[in-house]
Coordinates of C-alpha atoms and ligand atoms in Angstrom, one line a residue:
X1 CA 78.2 -165.2 57.2
X2 CA 74.7 -164.6 58.5
X3 CA 72.5 -161.9 57.3
X4 CA 69.0 -161.1 58.3
X5 CA 67.0 -159.0 55.9
X6 CA 63.5 -157.7 56.3
X7 CA 61.6 -156.3 53.4
X8 CA 57.9 -155.5 53.0
X9 CA 55.5 -153.6 50.8
X10 CA 56.6 -154.9 47.4
X11 CA 54.4 -157.1 45.3
X12 CA 57.2 -159.5 45.3
X13 CA 61.0 -159.3 45.8
X14 CA 63.7 -161.5 44.4
X15 CA 67.3 -161.5 45.6
X16 CA 69.3 -161.7 42.3
X17 CA 72.7 -163.3 42.9
X18 CA 72.0 -164.7 46.4
X19 CA 72.4 -168.4 46.7
X20 CA 69.3 -169.1 48.8
X21 CA 66.5 -171.8 48.7
X22 CA 63.5 -171.5 46.4
X23 CA 61.1 -170.8 49.3
X24 CA 62.9 -167.4 50.1
X25 CA 64.2 -166.6 46.6
X26 CA 61.3 -164.3 45.8
X27 CA 60.4 -165.8 42.4
X28 CA 57.0 -165.4 40.8
X29 CA 55.5 -167.9 43.1
X30 CA 56.2 -165.7 46.2
X31 CA 53.7 -162.9 45.3
X32 CA 52.7 -160.5 48.0
X33 CA 49.2 -159.2 47.9
X34 CA 48.6 -155.4 48.1
X35 CA 48.8 -154.3 51.7
X36 CA 50.3 -157.6 52.7
X37 CA 53.8 -158.3 54.1
X38 CA 56.4 -160.9 53.3
X39 CA 59.2 -161.5 55.7
X40 CA 62.1 -163.5 54.4
X41 CA 64.8 -164.8 56.6
X42 CA 67.9 -165.5 54.5
X43 CA 70.9 -167.4 55.6
X44 CA 73.6 -165.8 53.3
X45 CA 76.6 -168.1 52.9
X46 CA 78.6 -167.2 49.9
X47 CA 81.7 -165.3 48.9
X48 CA 81.8 -161.5 49.1
X49 CA 79.8 -160.1 46.3
X50 CA 77.6 -157.4 44.8
X51 CA 74.1 -158.7 44.3
X52 CA 70.8 -156.9 43.9
X53 CA 67.0 -157.1 44.4
X54 CA 64.0 -156.5 42.2
X55 CA 60.4 -157.6 42.0
X56 CA 59.6 -160.7 39.9
X57 CA 55.8 -161.1 39.5
X58 CA 55.2 -162.8 36.2
X59 CA 54.2 -160.5 33.5
X60 CA 54.8 -157.4 35.6
X61 CA 58.5 -157.5 36.3
X62 CA 59.5 -155.0 33.5
X63 CA 56.9 -152.4 34.5
X64 CA 57.8 -152.6 38.2
X65 CA 61.6 -152.4 37.8
X66 CA 61.2 -149.6 35.3
X67 CA 59.1 -147.8 37.8
X68 CA 61.9 -147.9 40.3
X69 CA 61.8 -151.1 42.3
X70 CA 65.4 -152.3 42.3
X71 CA 68.4 -151.9 44.5
X72 CA 71.9 -153.2 45.3
X73 CA 72.8 -155.8 47.9
X74 CA 76.4 -156.0 49.2
X75 CA 77.6 -159.2 50.8
X76 CA 80.8 -159.0 52.8
X77 CA 83.0 -161.7 54.3
X78 CA 86.1 -159.6 55.1
X79 CA 88.1 -160.6 52.0
X80 CA 87.9 -157.2 50.4
X81 CA 89.3 -155.7 53.6
X82 CA 92.1 -158.3 53.8
X83 CA 93.0 -157.5 50.2
X84 CA 93.2 -153.8 50.9
X85 CA 90.5 -152.9 48.4
X86 CA 88.8 -149.5 48.6
X87 CA 85.9 -149.8 51.0
X88 CA 84.6 -146.4 52.1
X89 CA 81.1 -146.5 50.9
X90 CA 80.2 -143.4 48.9
X91 CA 83.9 -142.2 49.0
X92 CA 86.1 -144.7 47.1
X93 CA 83.6 -147.5 46.9
X94 CA 80.6 -146.4 44.8
X95 CA 77.5 -148.5 44.0
X96 CA 76.3 -147.5 40.5
X97 CA 73.0 -148.8 39.3
X98 CA 72.9 -148.2 35.5
X99 CA 69.5 -147.8 33.8
X100 CA 67.8 -145.9 31.0
X101 CA 64.4 -144.3 30.9
X102 CA 61.9 -142.1 29.1
X103 CA 61.1 -139.4 31.6
X104 CA 58.0 -137.1 31.5
X105 CA 58.1 -133.4 32.3
X106 CA 58.1 -134.1 36.0
X107 CA 60.9 -136.7 35.8
X108 CA 58.6 -139.7 36.2
X109 CA 59.4 -142.8 34.1
X110 CA 57.1 -143.5 31.2
X111 CA 56.6 -147.2 30.4
X112 CA 54.5 -147.7 27.3
X113 CA 56.0 -150.6 25.3
X114 CA 54.4 -151.5 21.9
X115 CA 54.8 -155.0 20.4
X116 CA 58.1 -153.8 18.7
X117 CA 59.5 -152.7 22.0
X118 CA 58.7 -156.0 23.5
X119 CA 60.6 -157.8 20.8
X120 CA 63.6 -155.5 20.8
X121 CA 63.4 -154.7 24.6
X122 CA 62.4 -151.3 26.0
X123 CA 65.1 -148.6 26.0
X124 CA 64.8 -145.0 27.0
X125 CA 66.5 -141.8 25.7
X126 CA 67.9 -140.9 29.1
X127 CA 70.6 -142.8 31.0
X128 CA 70.3 -142.7 34.8
X129 CA 72.7 -143.7 37.5
X130 CA 71.2 -144.5 40.9
X131 CA 68.1 -142.8 39.6
X132 CA 69.9 -139.5 38.7
X133 CA 70.4 -138.0 35.3
X134 CA 74.0 -137.1 34.5
X135 CA 75.4 -137.3 38.0
X136 CA 78.8 -136.1 39.1
X137 CA 81.0 -138.1 41.6
X138 CA 83.7 -136.3 43.5
X139 CA 86.4 -138.9 44.1
X140 CA 89.8 -139.0 45.9
X141 CA 93.0 -138.9 43.8
X142 CA 93.6 -142.6 44.1
X143 CA 92.0 -146.0 43.3
X144 CA 88.2 -146.0 43.4
X145 CA 86.0 -149.1 43.3
X146 CA 82.9 -148.9 41.1
X147 CA 80.3 -151.6 41.7
X148 CA 78.5 -151.6 38.4
X149 CA 75.0 -153.1 38.1
X150 CA 73.1 -153.1 34.8
X151 CA 69.6 -152.7 36.1
X152 CA 68.2 -151.6 32.8
X153 CA 65.2 -153.5 31.2
X154 CA 67.0 -154.1 27.9
X155 CA 70.0 -151.9 27.2
X156 CA 73.5 -153.4 27.1
X157 CA 76.1 -150.8 28.2
X158 CA 79.4 -150.8 26.5
X159 CA 81.4 -148.8 29.1
X160 CA 84.6 -146.8 28.6
X161 CA 86.1 -143.6 29.8
X162 CA 86.2 -140.5 27.7
X163 CA 90.0 -140.4 27.8
X164 CA 90.2 -144.1 27.1
X165 CA 92.0 -144.9 30.3
X166 CA 91.9 -148.6 31.2
X167 CA 90.6 -150.0 34.5
X168 CA 90.9 -153.2 36.4
X169 CA 87.9 -155.6 36.6
X170 CA 88.1 -157.3 40.1
X171 CA 84.7 -159.0 40.4
X172 CA 81.9 -160.5 38.3
X173 CA 78.3 -161.4 39.3
X174 CA 79.2 -163.8 42.1
X175 CA 82.4 -162.4 43.6
X176 CA 86.0 -161.6 43.1
X177 CA 88.1 -162.9 40.1
X178 CA 91.3 -164.7 40.8
X179 CA 93.3 -161.7 39.7
X180 CA 92.4 -158.2 38.3
X181 CA 91.8 -158.0 34.6
X182 CA 92.8 -154.8 32.8
X183 CA 90.4 -153.6 30.1
X184 CA 89.7 -150.4 28.1
X185 CA 86.0 -151.1 27.8
X186 CA 83.5 -153.4 29.3
X187 CA 80.2 -154.8 28.0
X188 CA 77.6 -155.2 30.7
X189 CA 74.2 -156.8 29.9
X190 CA 71.0 -156.5 31.9
X191 CA 71.3 -158.3 35.2
X192 CA 75.1 -158.5 35.2
X193 CA 77.4 -156.9 37.8
X194 CA 81.1 -156.1 37.5
X195 CA 83.3 -154.3 40.0
X196 CA 86.2 -152.3 38.6
X197 CA 89.0 -150.3 40.1
X198 CA 89.8 -147.0 38.4
X199 CA 92.9 -144.9 39.0
X200 CA 92.1 -141.2 39.5
X201 CA 95.5 -140.2 40.8
X202 CA 96.2 -138.0 37.8
X203 CA 93.5 -135.6 39.1
X204 CA 91.9 -135.3 35.7
X205 CA 88.1 -135.0 35.2
X206 CA 86.8 -137.8 33.1
X207 CA 83.4 -139.0 31.8
X208 CA 82.1 -142.6 31.9
X209 CA 80.5 -143.2 28.5
X210 CA 78.6 -146.0 26.8
X211 CA 78.8 -147.0 23.2
X212 CA 75.6 -147.8 21.3
X213 CA 73.6 -150.9 22.1
X214 CA 73.8 -152.9 19.0
X215 CA 71.6 -155.7 20.3
X216 CA 68.6 -154.6 18.3
X217 CA 66.9 -156.8 15.7
X218 CA 66.4 -155.2 12.3
X219 CA 62.7 -154.9 12.8
X220 CA 63.2 -153.0 16.0
X221 CA 65.4 -150.5 14.3
X222 CA 62.7 -149.4 11.9
X223 CA 60.1 -148.7 14.6
X224 CA 59.7 -148.5 18.3
X225 CA 62.0 -147.0 20.9
X226 CA 65.0 -149.2 19.9
X227 CA 66.0 -146.2 17.9
X228 CA 67.2 -144.7 21.3
X229 CA 69.9 -147.4 21.6
X230 CA 72.6 -144.9 20.8
X231 CA 75.5 -144.3 23.1
X232 CA 76.3 -141.3 25.2
X233 CA 77.7 -140.1 28.5
X234 CA 76.7 -142.0 31.7
X235 CA 78.3 -139.9 34.5
X236 CA 81.2 -137.7 35.3
X237 CA 84.1 -138.1 37.8
X238 CA 85.8 -135.1 39.3
X239 CA 88.8 -135.5 41.5
X240 CA 88.6 -133.8 44.9
X241 CA 92.1 -133.6 46.2
X242 CA 90.9 -132.7 49.7
X243 CA 89.6 -136.3 50.0
X244 CA 92.3 -138.6 51.2
X245 CA 93.1 -141.4 48.8
X246 CA 93.1 -144.5 50.9
X247 CA 94.3 -146.9 48.3
X248 CA 97.1 -146.3 45.9
X249 CA 98.0 -149.8 44.6
X250 CA 96.3 -152.7 43.1
X251 CA 96.6 -156.2 44.5
X252 CA 98.2 -158.6 42.0
X253 CA 96.1 -161.6 43.2
X254 CA 92.6 -161.5 44.6
X255 CA 91.1 -164.8 45.8
X256 CA 91.3 -168.5 44.8
X257 CA 88.3 -169.1 42.6
X258 CA 87.7 -172.8 42.7
X259 CA 87.3 -174.0 39.1
X260 CA 84.4 -176.4 38.6
X261 CA 85.4 -179.8 37.5
X262 CA 83.6 -180.7 34.2
X263 CA 83.9 -184.4 34.8
X264 CA 81.5 -184.1 37.7
X265 CA 78.6 -183.2 35.4
X266 CA 75.6 -185.5 35.9
X267 CA 73.2 -184.1 33.3
X268 CA 73.5 -182.0 30.2
X269 CA 70.6 -179.8 29.1
X270 CA 69.9 -177.6 26.1
X271 CA 67.9 -174.4 26.1
X272 CA 67.1 -172.6 22.9
X273 CA 65.9 -169.0 23.5
X274 CA 63.1 -168.4 21.0
X275 CA 62.5 -164.8 20.0
X276 CA 59.7 -166.0 17.7
X277 CA 59.9 -162.8 15.7
X278 CA 57.2 -163.5 13.1
X279 CA 54.8 -165.5 15.2
X280 CA 55.3 -163.0 18.0
X281 CA 54.7 -160.0 15.9
X282 CA 51.5 -161.5 14.4
X283 CA 50.4 -162.4 17.9
X284 CA 51.0 -158.8 18.9
X285 CA 49.0 -157.4 16.0
X286 CA 46.2 -159.9 16.4
X287 CA 45.7 -159.0 20.0
X288 CA 47.8 -161.6 21.8
X289 CA 48.2 -165.3 22.1
X290 CA 49.0 -167.7 24.8
X291 CA 48.4 -165.5 27.8
X292 CA 46.4 -166.8 30.7
X293 CA 44.1 -164.8 32.8
X294 CA 45.9 -162.1 34.8
X295 CA 48.9 -162.2 32.6
X296 CA 49.8 -159.8 29.8
X297 CA 46.9 -159.1 27.5
X298 CA 48.7 -158.3 24.3
X299 CA 52.0 -158.4 22.6
X300 CA 54.5 -161.0 21.3
X301 CA 55.1 -164.4 22.9
X302 CA 58.6 -165.6 23.6
X303 CA 59.8 -169.0 24.7
X304 CA 62.5 -171.4 25.7
X305 CA 62.6 -174.6 23.7
X306 CA 59.3 -173.7 22.2
X307 CA 57.5 -173.4 25.5
X308 CA 56.4 -170.0 26.8
X309 CA 56.6 -169.7 30.6
X310 CA 53.8 -171.4 32.5
X311 CA 53.7 -171.0 36.3
X312 CA 52.3 -174.5 36.5
X313 CA 54.9 -176.2 34.4
X314 CA 58.2 -177.4 36.0
X315 CA 60.6 -177.5 33.0
X316 CA 63.5 -179.1 34.7
X317 CA 63.8 -181.5 37.7
X318 CA 67.3 -181.3 39.0
X319 CA 69.1 -183.2 41.8
X320 CA 70.3 -181.2 44.7
X321 CA 74.0 -181.6 45.4
X322 CA 74.9 -182.3 41.8
X323 CA 76.3 -180.2 38.9
X324 CA 74.8 -179.9 35.4
X325 CA 76.1 -178.6 32.1
X326 CA 73.6 -176.3 30.4
X327 CA 74.0 -175.3 26.8
X328 CA 72.1 -172.1 25.8
X329 CA 71.5 -171.0 22.3
X330 CA 70.2 -167.7 20.9
X331 CA 68.5 -167.0 17.6
X332 CA 67.8 -163.4 16.3
X333 CA 69.5 -161.4 19.0
X334 CA 71.7 -161.8 22.1
X335 CA 69.9 -162.6 25.3
X336 CA 71.3 -162.3 28.8
X337 CA 70.5 -165.7 30.3
X338 CA 70.1 -165.7 34.1
X339 CA 69.8 -168.6 36.5
X340 CA 68.4 -168.4 40.1
X341 CA 69.6 -170.3 43.1
X342 CA 73.2 -170.6 42.0
X343 CA 76.4 -169.0 40.7
X344 CA 77.7 -170.8 37.7
X345 CA 80.9 -170.8 35.6
X346 CA 81.1 -170.3 31.8
X347 CA 82.8 -173.2 30.1
X348 CA 82.6 -171.8 26.6
X349 CA 81.1 -168.7 24.9
X350 CA 80.3 -168.9 21.2
X351 CA 82.7 -171.9 21.0
X352 CA 85.6 -170.1 22.7
X353 CA 87.1 -170.0 26.1
X354 CA 85.4 -167.0 27.8
X355 CA 87.5 -163.8 28.3
X356 CA 89.4 -163.6 31.6
X357 CA 86.9 -161.3 33.3
X358 CA 84.1 -163.8 32.6
X359 CA 86.0 -166.7 34.2
X360 CA 84.8 -166.2 37.7
X361 CA 81.3 -166.7 39.3
X362 CA 78.4 -165.6 37.1
X363 CA 74.6 -165.8 37.4
X364 CA 73.9 -164.1 34.1
X365 CA 75.6 -164.6 30.7
X366 CA 75.0 -162.7 27.5
X367 CA 74.4 -165.4 24.9
X368 CA 75.0 -164.0 21.4
X369 CA 75.1 -167.4 19.7
X370 CA 75.8 -170.1 22.3
X371 CA 77.1 -170.6 25.8
X372 CA 78.0 -173.6 27.9
X373 CA 77.8 -173.2 31.6
X374 CA 78.6 -175.4 34.6
X375 CA 75.7 -175.1 37.1
X376 CA 76.3 -176.3 40.7
X377 CA 73.0 -177.1 42.4
X378 CA 73.3 -176.7 46.1
X379 CA 69.9 -175.2 47.1
X380 CA 66.6 -176.8 47.7
X381 CA 63.7 -175.6 45.5
X382 CA 60.5 -177.6 45.7
X383 CA 57.9 -177.8 42.9
X384 CA 55.9 -175.2 44.8
X385 CA 58.8 -172.8 45.0
X386 CA 61.0 -173.6 42.0
X387 CA 63.9 -171.5 40.7
X388 CA 63.6 -169.5 37.5
X389 CA 66.0 -169.3 34.5
X390 CA 65.2 -166.6 32.0
X391 CA 66.3 -163.9 29.7
X392 CA 67.1 -160.7 31.7
X393 CA 65.7 -158.4 29.0
X394 CA 62.7 -157.9 31.2
X395 CA 60.3 -157.5 28.2
X396 CA 61.4 -160.9 27.0
X397 CA 61.1 -162.5 30.5
X398 CA 57.5 -161.1 30.9
X399 CA 56.7 -162.3 27.4
X400 CA 57.5 -165.9 28.4
X401 CA 61.3 -166.4 27.8
X402 CA 61.5 -168.1 31.2
X403 CA 61.4 -171.6 32.6
X404 CA 61.6 -173.0 36.1
X405 CA 63.5 -175.8 37.7
X406 CA 62.9 -177.8 40.9
X407 CA 66.0 -178.9 42.8
X408 CA 65.4 -181.7 45.3
Ligands
LIG501 CU1 67.2 -160.5 38.3 CU2 64.9 -163.8 37.8 O1 66.0 -162.2 38.0
LIG502 CU1 67.7 -163.7 39.8
LIG503 CU1 66.0 -161.9 25.6

């Protein structure tokens, strides 16, 4: 499929989930000066999926996304139509960007993280969906497709319905699963997408809720806005019986997800995500450490394999056209690990086979202890325009929990 997208006016813009070359990926090396324009022509050639876009200037990503720069990208190749999935945008096919904010009296987001918030990630006391507080969707009395994107800086949503009805997960970050997976609740970490089908044919009103976000280190509990990590209602669904329900039944099978062959792996790499709690906190209190000019001026430092992000350092040199096995480890808290330029598959999660809904294409994986992923490397990324890999808690990313790989 060919797509042609024009975007201008941002300081920088990354296409999260698109498998495109480093030169047009919109990583931190693609900055756009104020008043300038960046025109990216993307050849989109990947299975039908729900992706998104957001700015990525190093040290500024958290602030910019929090201020509202993020949106959804839908890639279609006709497979959803062939499968008979709900596809009337805004009727039975709803894009839902889930975030949380502190809002001032005028409803403007307030972003003022202290060192504790950088360590724990910045959460707000108000959940928003597509920028709205407590929205209500009026849906037909049938199957409705929800494209869920966690676009929050740090909050992990633990989604369920108020009446505990179950739903079917049909897609993960990089496209459809091989078959729908029924679940009563769904954990979705920053950067992740899942698509679900919900059956509203009983006509009942129901609330989508989230449980508390438990991914808060002990220190963060005591101070900082992590105390706003509690659960609550996300949005409401009311059934409008005047809307025709286009889809009544669920397909049994979706698409053939080609499973990656582990024996093809040419390189194995390990990435330890360092929260650096103590060093980081001292650094924050002492006015900062390890930040270059133009980068963040205060706060904790985070790292991968002991190295905080450096625009000038290429951490990994990979060979284009090969596949690698990456092992990622976390320390104090769980980190959503994201890789640019690819869709990968999870080989194991905390030593186990991943749950069914995580067995499709992924570009972000929540690593509580450890994960092994198979990473196909198909796209060119030169040393001047490398791909990023990083924690998608945006405060962690900005504080240096990011590295870059060239792929040639
Ligand atoms: Cu959502 Cu480096 O990206
Ligand atoms: Cu990305
Ligand atoms: Cu993190």
